[in-house]
Short mmCIF file of C-alpha atoms in Angstrom, two decimals:
data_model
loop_
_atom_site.label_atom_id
_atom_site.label_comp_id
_atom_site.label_asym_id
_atom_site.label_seq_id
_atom_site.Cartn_x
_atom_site.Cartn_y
_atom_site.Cartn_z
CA UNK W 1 20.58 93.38 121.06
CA UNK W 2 24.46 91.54 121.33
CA UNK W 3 25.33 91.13 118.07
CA UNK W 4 28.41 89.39 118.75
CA UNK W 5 29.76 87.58 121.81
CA UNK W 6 33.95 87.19 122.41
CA UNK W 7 34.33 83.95 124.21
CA UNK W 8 38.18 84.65 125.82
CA UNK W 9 39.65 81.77 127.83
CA UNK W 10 42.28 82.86 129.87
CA UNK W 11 45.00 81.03 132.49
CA UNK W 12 48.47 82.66 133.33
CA UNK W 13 48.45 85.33 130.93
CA UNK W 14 49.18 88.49 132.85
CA UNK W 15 51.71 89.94 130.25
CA UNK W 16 49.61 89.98 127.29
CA UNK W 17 45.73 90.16 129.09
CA UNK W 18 45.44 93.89 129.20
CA UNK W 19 46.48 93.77 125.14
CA UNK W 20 43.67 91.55 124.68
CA UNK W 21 41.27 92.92 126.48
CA UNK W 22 41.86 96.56 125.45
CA UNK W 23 41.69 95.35 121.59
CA UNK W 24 38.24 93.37 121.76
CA UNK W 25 36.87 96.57 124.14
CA UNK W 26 37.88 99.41 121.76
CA UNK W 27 36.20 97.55 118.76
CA UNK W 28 34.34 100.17 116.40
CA UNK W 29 31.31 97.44 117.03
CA UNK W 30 29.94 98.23 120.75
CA UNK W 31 27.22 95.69 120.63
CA UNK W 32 28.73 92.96 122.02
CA UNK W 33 29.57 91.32 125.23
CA UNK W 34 33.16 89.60 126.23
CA UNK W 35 32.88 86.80 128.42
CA UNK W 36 36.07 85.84 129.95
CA UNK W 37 36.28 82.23 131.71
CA UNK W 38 39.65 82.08 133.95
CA UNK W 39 40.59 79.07 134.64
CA UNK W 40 42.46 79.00 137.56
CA UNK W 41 45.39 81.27 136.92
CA UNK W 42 47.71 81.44 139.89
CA UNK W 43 49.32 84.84 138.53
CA UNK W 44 47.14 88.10 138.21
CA UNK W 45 45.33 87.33 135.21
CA UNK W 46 42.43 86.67 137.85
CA UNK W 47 42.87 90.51 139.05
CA UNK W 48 43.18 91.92 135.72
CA UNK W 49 39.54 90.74 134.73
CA UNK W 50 38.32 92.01 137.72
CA UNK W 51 39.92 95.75 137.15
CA UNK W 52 38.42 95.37 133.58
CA UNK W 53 34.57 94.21 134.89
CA UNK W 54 34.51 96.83 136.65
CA UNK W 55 35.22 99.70 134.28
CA UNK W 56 32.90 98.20 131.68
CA UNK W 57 29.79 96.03 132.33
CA UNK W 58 30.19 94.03 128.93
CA UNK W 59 32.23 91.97 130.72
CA UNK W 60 31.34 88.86 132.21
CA UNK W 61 33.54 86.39 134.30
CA UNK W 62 33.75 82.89 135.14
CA UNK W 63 36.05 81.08 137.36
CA UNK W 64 37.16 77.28 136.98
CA UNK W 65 37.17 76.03 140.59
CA UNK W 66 40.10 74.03 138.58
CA UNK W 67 42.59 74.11 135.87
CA UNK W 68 40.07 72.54 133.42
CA UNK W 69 41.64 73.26 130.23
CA UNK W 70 40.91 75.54 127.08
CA UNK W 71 38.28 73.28 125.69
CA UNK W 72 36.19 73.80 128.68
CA UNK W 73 36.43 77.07 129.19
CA UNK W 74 35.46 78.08 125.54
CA UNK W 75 32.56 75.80 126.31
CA UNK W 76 31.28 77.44 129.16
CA UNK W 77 31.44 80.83 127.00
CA UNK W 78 29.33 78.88 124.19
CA UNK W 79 26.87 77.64 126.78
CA UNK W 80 25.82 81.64 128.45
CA UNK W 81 26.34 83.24 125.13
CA UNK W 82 23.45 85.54 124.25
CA UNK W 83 24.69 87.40 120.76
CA UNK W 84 23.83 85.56 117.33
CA UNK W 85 27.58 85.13 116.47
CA UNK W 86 30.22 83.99 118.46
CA UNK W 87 34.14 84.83 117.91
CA UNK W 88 36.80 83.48 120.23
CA UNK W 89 39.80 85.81 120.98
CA UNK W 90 42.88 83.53 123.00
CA UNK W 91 43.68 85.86 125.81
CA UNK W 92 47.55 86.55 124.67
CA UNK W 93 46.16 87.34 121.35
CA UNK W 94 44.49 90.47 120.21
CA UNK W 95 42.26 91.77 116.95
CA UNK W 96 42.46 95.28 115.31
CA UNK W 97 40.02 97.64 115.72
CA UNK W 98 37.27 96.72 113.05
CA UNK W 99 37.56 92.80 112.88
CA UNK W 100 34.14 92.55 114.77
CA UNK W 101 32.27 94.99 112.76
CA UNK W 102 33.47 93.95 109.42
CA UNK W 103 33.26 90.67 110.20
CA UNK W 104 29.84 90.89 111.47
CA UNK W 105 28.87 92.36 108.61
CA UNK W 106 29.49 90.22 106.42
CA UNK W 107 27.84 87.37 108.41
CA UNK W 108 24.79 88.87 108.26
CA UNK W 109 24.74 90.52 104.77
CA UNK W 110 24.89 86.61 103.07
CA UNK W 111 23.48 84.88 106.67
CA UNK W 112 26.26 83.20 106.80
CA UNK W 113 26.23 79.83 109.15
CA UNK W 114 30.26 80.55 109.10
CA UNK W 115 32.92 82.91 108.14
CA UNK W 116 36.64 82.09 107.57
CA UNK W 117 39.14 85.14 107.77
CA UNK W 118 42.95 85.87 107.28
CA UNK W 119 45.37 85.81 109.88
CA UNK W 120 48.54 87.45 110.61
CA UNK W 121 51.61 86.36 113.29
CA UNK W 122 53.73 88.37 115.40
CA UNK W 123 56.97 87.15 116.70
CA UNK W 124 59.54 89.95 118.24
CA UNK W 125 56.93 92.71 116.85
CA UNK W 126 57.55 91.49 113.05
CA UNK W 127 54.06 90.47 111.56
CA UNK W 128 53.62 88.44 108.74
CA UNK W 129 50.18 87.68 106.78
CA UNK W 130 48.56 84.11 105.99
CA UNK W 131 46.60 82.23 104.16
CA UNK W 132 45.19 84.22 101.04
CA UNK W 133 42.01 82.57 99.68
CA UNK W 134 42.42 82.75 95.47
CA UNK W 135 39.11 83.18 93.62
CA UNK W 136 37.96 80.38 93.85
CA UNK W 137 36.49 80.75 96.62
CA UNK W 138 37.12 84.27 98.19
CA UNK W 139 34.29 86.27 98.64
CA UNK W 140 31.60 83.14 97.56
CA UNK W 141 28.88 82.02 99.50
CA UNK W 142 29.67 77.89 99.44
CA UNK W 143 28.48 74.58 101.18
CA UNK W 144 30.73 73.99 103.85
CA UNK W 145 31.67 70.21 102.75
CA UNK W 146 32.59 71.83 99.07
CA UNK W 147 34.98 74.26 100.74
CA UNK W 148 36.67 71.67 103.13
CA UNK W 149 37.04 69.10 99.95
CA UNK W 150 38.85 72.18 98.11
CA UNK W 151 41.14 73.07 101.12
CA UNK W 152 41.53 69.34 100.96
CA UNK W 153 42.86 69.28 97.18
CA UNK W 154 45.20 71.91 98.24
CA UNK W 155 48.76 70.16 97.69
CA UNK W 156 50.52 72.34 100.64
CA UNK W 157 47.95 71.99 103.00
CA UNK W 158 47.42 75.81 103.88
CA UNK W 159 44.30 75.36 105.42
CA UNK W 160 43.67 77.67 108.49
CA UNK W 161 42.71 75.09 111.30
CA UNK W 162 41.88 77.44 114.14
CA UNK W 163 38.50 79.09 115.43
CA UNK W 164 40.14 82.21 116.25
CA UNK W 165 40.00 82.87 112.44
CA UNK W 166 35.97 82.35 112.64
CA UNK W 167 32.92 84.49 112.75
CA UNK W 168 29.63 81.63 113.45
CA UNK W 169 26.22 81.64 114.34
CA UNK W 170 25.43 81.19 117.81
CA UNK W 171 22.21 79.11 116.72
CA UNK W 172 24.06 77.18 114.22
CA UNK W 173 26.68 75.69 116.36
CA UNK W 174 23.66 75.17 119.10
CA UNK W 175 21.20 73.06 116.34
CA UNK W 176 24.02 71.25 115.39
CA UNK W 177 25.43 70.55 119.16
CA UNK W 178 29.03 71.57 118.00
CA UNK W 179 31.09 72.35 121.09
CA UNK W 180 34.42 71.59 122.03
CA UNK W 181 35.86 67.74 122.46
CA UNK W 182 37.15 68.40 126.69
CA UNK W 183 40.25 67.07 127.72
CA UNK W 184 42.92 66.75 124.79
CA UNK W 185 44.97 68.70 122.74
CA UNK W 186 44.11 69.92 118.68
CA UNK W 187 40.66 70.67 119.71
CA UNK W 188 40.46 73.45 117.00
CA UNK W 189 40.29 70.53 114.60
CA UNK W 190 37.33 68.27 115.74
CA UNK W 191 35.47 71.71 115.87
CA UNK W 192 36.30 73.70 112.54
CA UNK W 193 35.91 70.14 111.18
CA UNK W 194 32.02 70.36 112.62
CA UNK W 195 31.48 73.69 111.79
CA UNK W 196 32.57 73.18 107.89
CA UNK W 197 30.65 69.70 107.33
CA UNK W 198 27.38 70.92 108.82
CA UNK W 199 27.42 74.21 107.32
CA UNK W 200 24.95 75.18 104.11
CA UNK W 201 26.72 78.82 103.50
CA UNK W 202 30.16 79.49 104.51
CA UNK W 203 32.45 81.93 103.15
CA UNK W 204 36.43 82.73 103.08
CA UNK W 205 37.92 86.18 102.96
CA UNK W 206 40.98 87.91 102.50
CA UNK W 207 41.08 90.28 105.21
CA UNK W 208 42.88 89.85 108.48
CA UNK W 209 40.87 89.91 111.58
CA UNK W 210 43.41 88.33 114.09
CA UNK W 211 46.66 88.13 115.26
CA UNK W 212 48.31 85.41 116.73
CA UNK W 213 51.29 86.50 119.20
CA UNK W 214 54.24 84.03 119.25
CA UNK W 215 56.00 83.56 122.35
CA UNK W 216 57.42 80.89 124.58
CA UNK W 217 54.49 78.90 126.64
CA UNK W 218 51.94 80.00 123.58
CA UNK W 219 49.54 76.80 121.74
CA UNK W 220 51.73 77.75 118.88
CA UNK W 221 55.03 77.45 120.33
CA UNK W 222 54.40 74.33 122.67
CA UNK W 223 56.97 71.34 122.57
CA UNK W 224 54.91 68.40 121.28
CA UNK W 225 54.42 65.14 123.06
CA UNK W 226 52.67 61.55 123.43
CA UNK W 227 49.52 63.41 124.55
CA UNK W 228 49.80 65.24 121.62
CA UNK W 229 49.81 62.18 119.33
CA UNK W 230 46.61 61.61 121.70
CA UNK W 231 44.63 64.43 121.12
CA UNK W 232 44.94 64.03 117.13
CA UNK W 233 43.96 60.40 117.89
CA UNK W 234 40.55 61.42 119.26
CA UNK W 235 40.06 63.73 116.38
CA UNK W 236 40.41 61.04 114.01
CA UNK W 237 38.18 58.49 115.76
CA UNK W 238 35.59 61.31 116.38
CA UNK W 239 35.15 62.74 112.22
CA UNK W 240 34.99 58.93 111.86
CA UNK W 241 31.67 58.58 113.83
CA UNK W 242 30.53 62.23 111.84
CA UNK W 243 31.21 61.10 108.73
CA UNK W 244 29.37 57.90 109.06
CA UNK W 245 26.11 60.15 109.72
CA UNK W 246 27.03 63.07 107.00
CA UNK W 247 27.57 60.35 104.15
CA UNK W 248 28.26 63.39 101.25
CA UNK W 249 31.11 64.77 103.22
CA UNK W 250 32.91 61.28 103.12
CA UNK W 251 35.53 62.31 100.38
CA UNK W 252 36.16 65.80 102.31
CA UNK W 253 35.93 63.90 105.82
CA UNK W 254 38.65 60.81 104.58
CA UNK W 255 41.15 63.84 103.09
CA UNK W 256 40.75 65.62 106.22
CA UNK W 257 41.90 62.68 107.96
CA UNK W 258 44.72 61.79 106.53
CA UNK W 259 45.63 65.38 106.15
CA UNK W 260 45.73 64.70 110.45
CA UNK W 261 47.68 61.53 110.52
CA UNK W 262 49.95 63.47 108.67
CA UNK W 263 50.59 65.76 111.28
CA UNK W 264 50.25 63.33 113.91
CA UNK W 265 53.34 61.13 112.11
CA UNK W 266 55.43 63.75 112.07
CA UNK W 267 54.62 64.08 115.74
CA UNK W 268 55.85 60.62 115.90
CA UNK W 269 58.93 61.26 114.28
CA UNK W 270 59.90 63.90 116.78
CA UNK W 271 59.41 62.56 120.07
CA UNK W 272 62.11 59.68 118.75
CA UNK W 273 60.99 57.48 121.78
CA UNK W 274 60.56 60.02 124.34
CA UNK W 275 57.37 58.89 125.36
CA UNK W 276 55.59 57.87 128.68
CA UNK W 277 55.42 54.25 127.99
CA UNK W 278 52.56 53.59 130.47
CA UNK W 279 50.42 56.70 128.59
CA UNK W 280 51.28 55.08 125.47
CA UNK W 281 50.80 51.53 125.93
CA UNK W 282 47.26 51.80 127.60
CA UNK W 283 45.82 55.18 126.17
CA UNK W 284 47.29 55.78 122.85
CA UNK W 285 47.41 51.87 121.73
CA UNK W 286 44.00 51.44 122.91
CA UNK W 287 42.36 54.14 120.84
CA UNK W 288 44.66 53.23 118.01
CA UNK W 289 43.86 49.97 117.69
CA UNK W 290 40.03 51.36 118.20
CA UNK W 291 39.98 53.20 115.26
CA UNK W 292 41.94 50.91 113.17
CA UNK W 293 39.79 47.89 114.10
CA UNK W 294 36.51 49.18 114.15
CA UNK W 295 36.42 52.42 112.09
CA UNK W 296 38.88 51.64 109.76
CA UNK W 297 38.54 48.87 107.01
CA UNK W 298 41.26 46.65 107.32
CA UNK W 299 39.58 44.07 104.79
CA UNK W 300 40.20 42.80 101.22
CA UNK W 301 38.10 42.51 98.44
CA UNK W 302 38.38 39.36 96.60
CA UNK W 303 36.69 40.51 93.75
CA UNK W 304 39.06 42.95 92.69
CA UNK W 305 41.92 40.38 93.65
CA UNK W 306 39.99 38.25 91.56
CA UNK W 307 40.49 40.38 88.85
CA UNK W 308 44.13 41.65 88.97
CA UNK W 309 45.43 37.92 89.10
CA UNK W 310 43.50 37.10 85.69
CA UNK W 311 45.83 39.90 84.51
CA UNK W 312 48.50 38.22 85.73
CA UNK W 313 50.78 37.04 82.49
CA UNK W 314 54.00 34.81 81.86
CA UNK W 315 55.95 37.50 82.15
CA UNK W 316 54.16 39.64 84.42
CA UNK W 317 56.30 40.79 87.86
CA UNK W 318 53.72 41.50 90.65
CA UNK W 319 54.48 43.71 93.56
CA UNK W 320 51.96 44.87 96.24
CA UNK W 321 52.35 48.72 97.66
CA UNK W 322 51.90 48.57 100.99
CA UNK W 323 53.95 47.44 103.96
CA UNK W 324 51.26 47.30 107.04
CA UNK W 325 47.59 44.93 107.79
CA UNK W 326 46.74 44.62 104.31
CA UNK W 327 49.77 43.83 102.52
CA UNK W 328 50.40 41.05 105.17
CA UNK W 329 47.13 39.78 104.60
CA UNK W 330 47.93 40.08 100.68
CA UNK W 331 50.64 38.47 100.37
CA UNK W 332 49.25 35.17 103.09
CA UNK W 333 46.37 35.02 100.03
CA UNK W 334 49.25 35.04 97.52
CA UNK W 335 51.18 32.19 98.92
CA UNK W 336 47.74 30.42 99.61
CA UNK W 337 47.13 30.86 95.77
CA UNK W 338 50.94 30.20 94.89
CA UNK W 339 51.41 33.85 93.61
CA UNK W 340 55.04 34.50 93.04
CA UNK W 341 55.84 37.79 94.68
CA UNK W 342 58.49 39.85 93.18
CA UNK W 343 58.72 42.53 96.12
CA UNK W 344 57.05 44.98 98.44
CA UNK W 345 56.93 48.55 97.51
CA UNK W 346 56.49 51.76 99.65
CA UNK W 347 56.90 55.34 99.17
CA UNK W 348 59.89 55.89 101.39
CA UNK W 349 61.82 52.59 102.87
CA UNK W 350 63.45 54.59 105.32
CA UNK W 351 60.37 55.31 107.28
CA UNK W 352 58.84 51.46 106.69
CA UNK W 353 59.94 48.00 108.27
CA UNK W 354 62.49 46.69 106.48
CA UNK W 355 60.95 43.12 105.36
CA UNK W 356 57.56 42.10 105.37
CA UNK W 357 57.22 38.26 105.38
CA UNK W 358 60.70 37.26 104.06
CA UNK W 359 59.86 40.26 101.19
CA UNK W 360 62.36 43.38 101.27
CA UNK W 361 60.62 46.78 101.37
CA UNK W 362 61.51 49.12 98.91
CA UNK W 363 60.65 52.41 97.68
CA UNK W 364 58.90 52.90 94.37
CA UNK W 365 61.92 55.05 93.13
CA UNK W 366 64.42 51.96 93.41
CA UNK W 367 62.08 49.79 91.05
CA UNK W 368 64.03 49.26 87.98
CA UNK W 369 62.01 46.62 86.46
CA UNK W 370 59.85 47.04 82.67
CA UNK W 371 57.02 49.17 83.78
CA UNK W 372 55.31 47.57 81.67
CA UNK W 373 55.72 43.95 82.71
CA UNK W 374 54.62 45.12 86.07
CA UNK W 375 51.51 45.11 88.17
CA UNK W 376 51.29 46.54 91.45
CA UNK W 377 48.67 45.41 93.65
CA UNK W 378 47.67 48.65 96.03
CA UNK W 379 46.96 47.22 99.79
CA UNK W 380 46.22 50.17 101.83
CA UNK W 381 43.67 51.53 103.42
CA UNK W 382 41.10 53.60 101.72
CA UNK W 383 42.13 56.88 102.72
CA UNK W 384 45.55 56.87 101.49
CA UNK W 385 44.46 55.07 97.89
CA UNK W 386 43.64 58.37 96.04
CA UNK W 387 47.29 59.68 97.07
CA UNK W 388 49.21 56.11 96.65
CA UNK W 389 47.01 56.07 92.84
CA UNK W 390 48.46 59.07 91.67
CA UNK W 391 52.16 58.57 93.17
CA UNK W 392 52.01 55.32 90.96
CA UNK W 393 50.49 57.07 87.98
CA UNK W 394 52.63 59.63 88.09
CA UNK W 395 55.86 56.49 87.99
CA UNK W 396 54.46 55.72 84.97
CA UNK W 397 52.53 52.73 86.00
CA UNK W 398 49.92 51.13 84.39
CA UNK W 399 48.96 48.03 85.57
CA UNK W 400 47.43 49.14 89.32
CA UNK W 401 44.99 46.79 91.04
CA UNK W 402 43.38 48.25 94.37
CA UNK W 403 42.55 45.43 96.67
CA UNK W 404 41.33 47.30 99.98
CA UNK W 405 37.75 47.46 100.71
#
């Protein structure tokens, strides 16, 4: 019986293949197979599996008549998989000597669906460990859409995105189709993201079982670009459609999402305008305005405009938080209902337009105004409210109104 099948993609990797290999073959767990998908190196990695295969028949190879991409290749290794769990192992990677066995273990001590593991990173031969799990949930069998919504709540973000840090059950991922999204960078995401929401009994560790080697050319280390911003795009739109079947991960599913466009801004930031225009304008746009316009509600509810204008006094000043869709749309309904304005509030002015309908955009720290005389009118959309809520709580503001959908 396999207990355990190594899916290893592998293109160009002739410096670090035989490190690989040689770590997931001298595992103190021997049931196992390690199928190795190469797709279309054009250095020796292609004669390196071949050596390998041949010294030890728990190797298996596939070859991409093309460069298909990482995505595809792991998929392949999903689809010919015989063990009941599946770990993947990046081919300029390696683990020590026990990760399968202990890891394994575990799995099948609580029947795990998933387990999530430490990591460590080595860069010029200095490691360094990540991600400790506290006790809240080290160690504890937990629904997979609880332990996603705490990683969620964590302020810093620390969650461990990739699958190489992930022992799962062949038949889970198979009931629940979960395979990779072909074609586009993040891919990890899309796929932990599946393997989390789905799962009934995950658990986190705090032992290292893989190590991530740094060096020029690695996922890690790659310069970012447009199809970057892409790739995060389609991860987005696709939890979208998921969480519109798995209705009780919606809080987890919305944090997760935002905890994306995060990233994917920063992206933004970096590439300053050094972007393939035609890639942009007819890929990335399109999708955009996809997600925004049929995923996304960009709609206001009167009701609870309704209500924050009967609160409107004398002396009241009303701003509106926002500076995109809704707040235009806000403040049109204002000036049909002959709402005096006061100004248009953001988080940080330096990354917003500077006006928005003849209103000046400022952050929330320049407000100098009686807090309590104020009431801010929150037009955003619903997966940045929680986060915009407790920024203005935390002002000192009292008088909030939510007016998105």
């Amino acid at each position: 019986m396999i207990k355990v099948s190594v899916i290893i993609p592998v293109y160009n990797v002739e410096q670090y293949l035989r490190k690989c290999l040689d770590s997931v073959l001298n595992q103190s767990l021997k049931d196992i197979e390690i199928i190795c998908i190469d797709d279309c190196s054009t250095d020796s990695s292609r004669e390196i599996l071949q050596e390998y295969a041949s010294k030890d028949n728990r190797i298996s190879l596939s070859y991409n008549e093309k460069n298909m991409g990482q995505a595809y290749a792991r998929n392949i290794g999903i689809n010919v998989a015989c063990g009941k769990y599946i770990r993947f192992v990046d081919a300029d990677d390696f683990i020590c000597a026990d990760s399968l066995e202990y890891t394994y273990n575990i799995t099948e001590k609580y029947n795990l669906d998933f387990l999530k593991f430490r990591f460590e990173r080595e860069t010029n031969g200095v490691r360094k460990v990540f991600n400790e799990y506290d006790n809240t949930v080290n160690a504890m069998v937990i629904n997979g859409v609880k332990l996603l919504d705490y990683f969620m709540e964590q302020k810093d973000y620390s969650f461990d995105i990739s699958v190489c840090t992930c022992m799962m059950k062949r038949e889970y991922l198979k009931a629940n189709n979960i395979t990779f999204y072909n074609g586009i960078y993040f891919e990890d995401f899309l796929f932990t993201y599946k393997v989390f929401i789905y799962a009934q009994k995950g658990m986190c560790i705090n032992k290292v079982g893989y190590t991530y080697v740094a060096h020029v050319g690695s996922t890690t280390t790659k310069q970012k670009s447009d199809k970057h911003i892409y790739g995060l795009l389609v991860n987005i739109n696709e939890i979208i459609k998921v969480m519109s079947c798995v209705k009780e991960s919606r809080n987890a599913s919305l944090a997760f999402i935002f905890y994306i466009h995060e990233k994917m801004m920063n992206y933004v930031k970096q590439l300053e305008g050094n972007v393939n225009q035609q890639y942009w304008e007819d890929d990335i746009k399109q999708l955009y305005n996809s997600i925004v316009f049929h995923h996304l509600s960009y709609q206001l509810d009167d009701n609870r405009i309704n209500e924050g204008c009967n609160r409107i006094e004398n002396e009241s000043l009303v701003y509106i938080f926002g500076a995109g869709t809704l707040a235009r749309q806000l403040l049109e309904t204002f000036n049909e209902r002959q709402v005096i304005v006061s100004g248009v509030l953001v988080s940080d002015a330096a990354k917003n337009v500077k006006a928005l309908m003849g209103h000046r955009v400022s952050s929330i720290d320049s407000l100098q105004e009686d807090k309590d005389r104020v009431i801010i009118f929150v037009a955003v959309l619903d997966i940045y409210r929680q986060e915009v809520m407790t920024l203005l709580n935390e002002k000192g503001f009292k008088n909030i109104v939510y007016v998105g959908k």
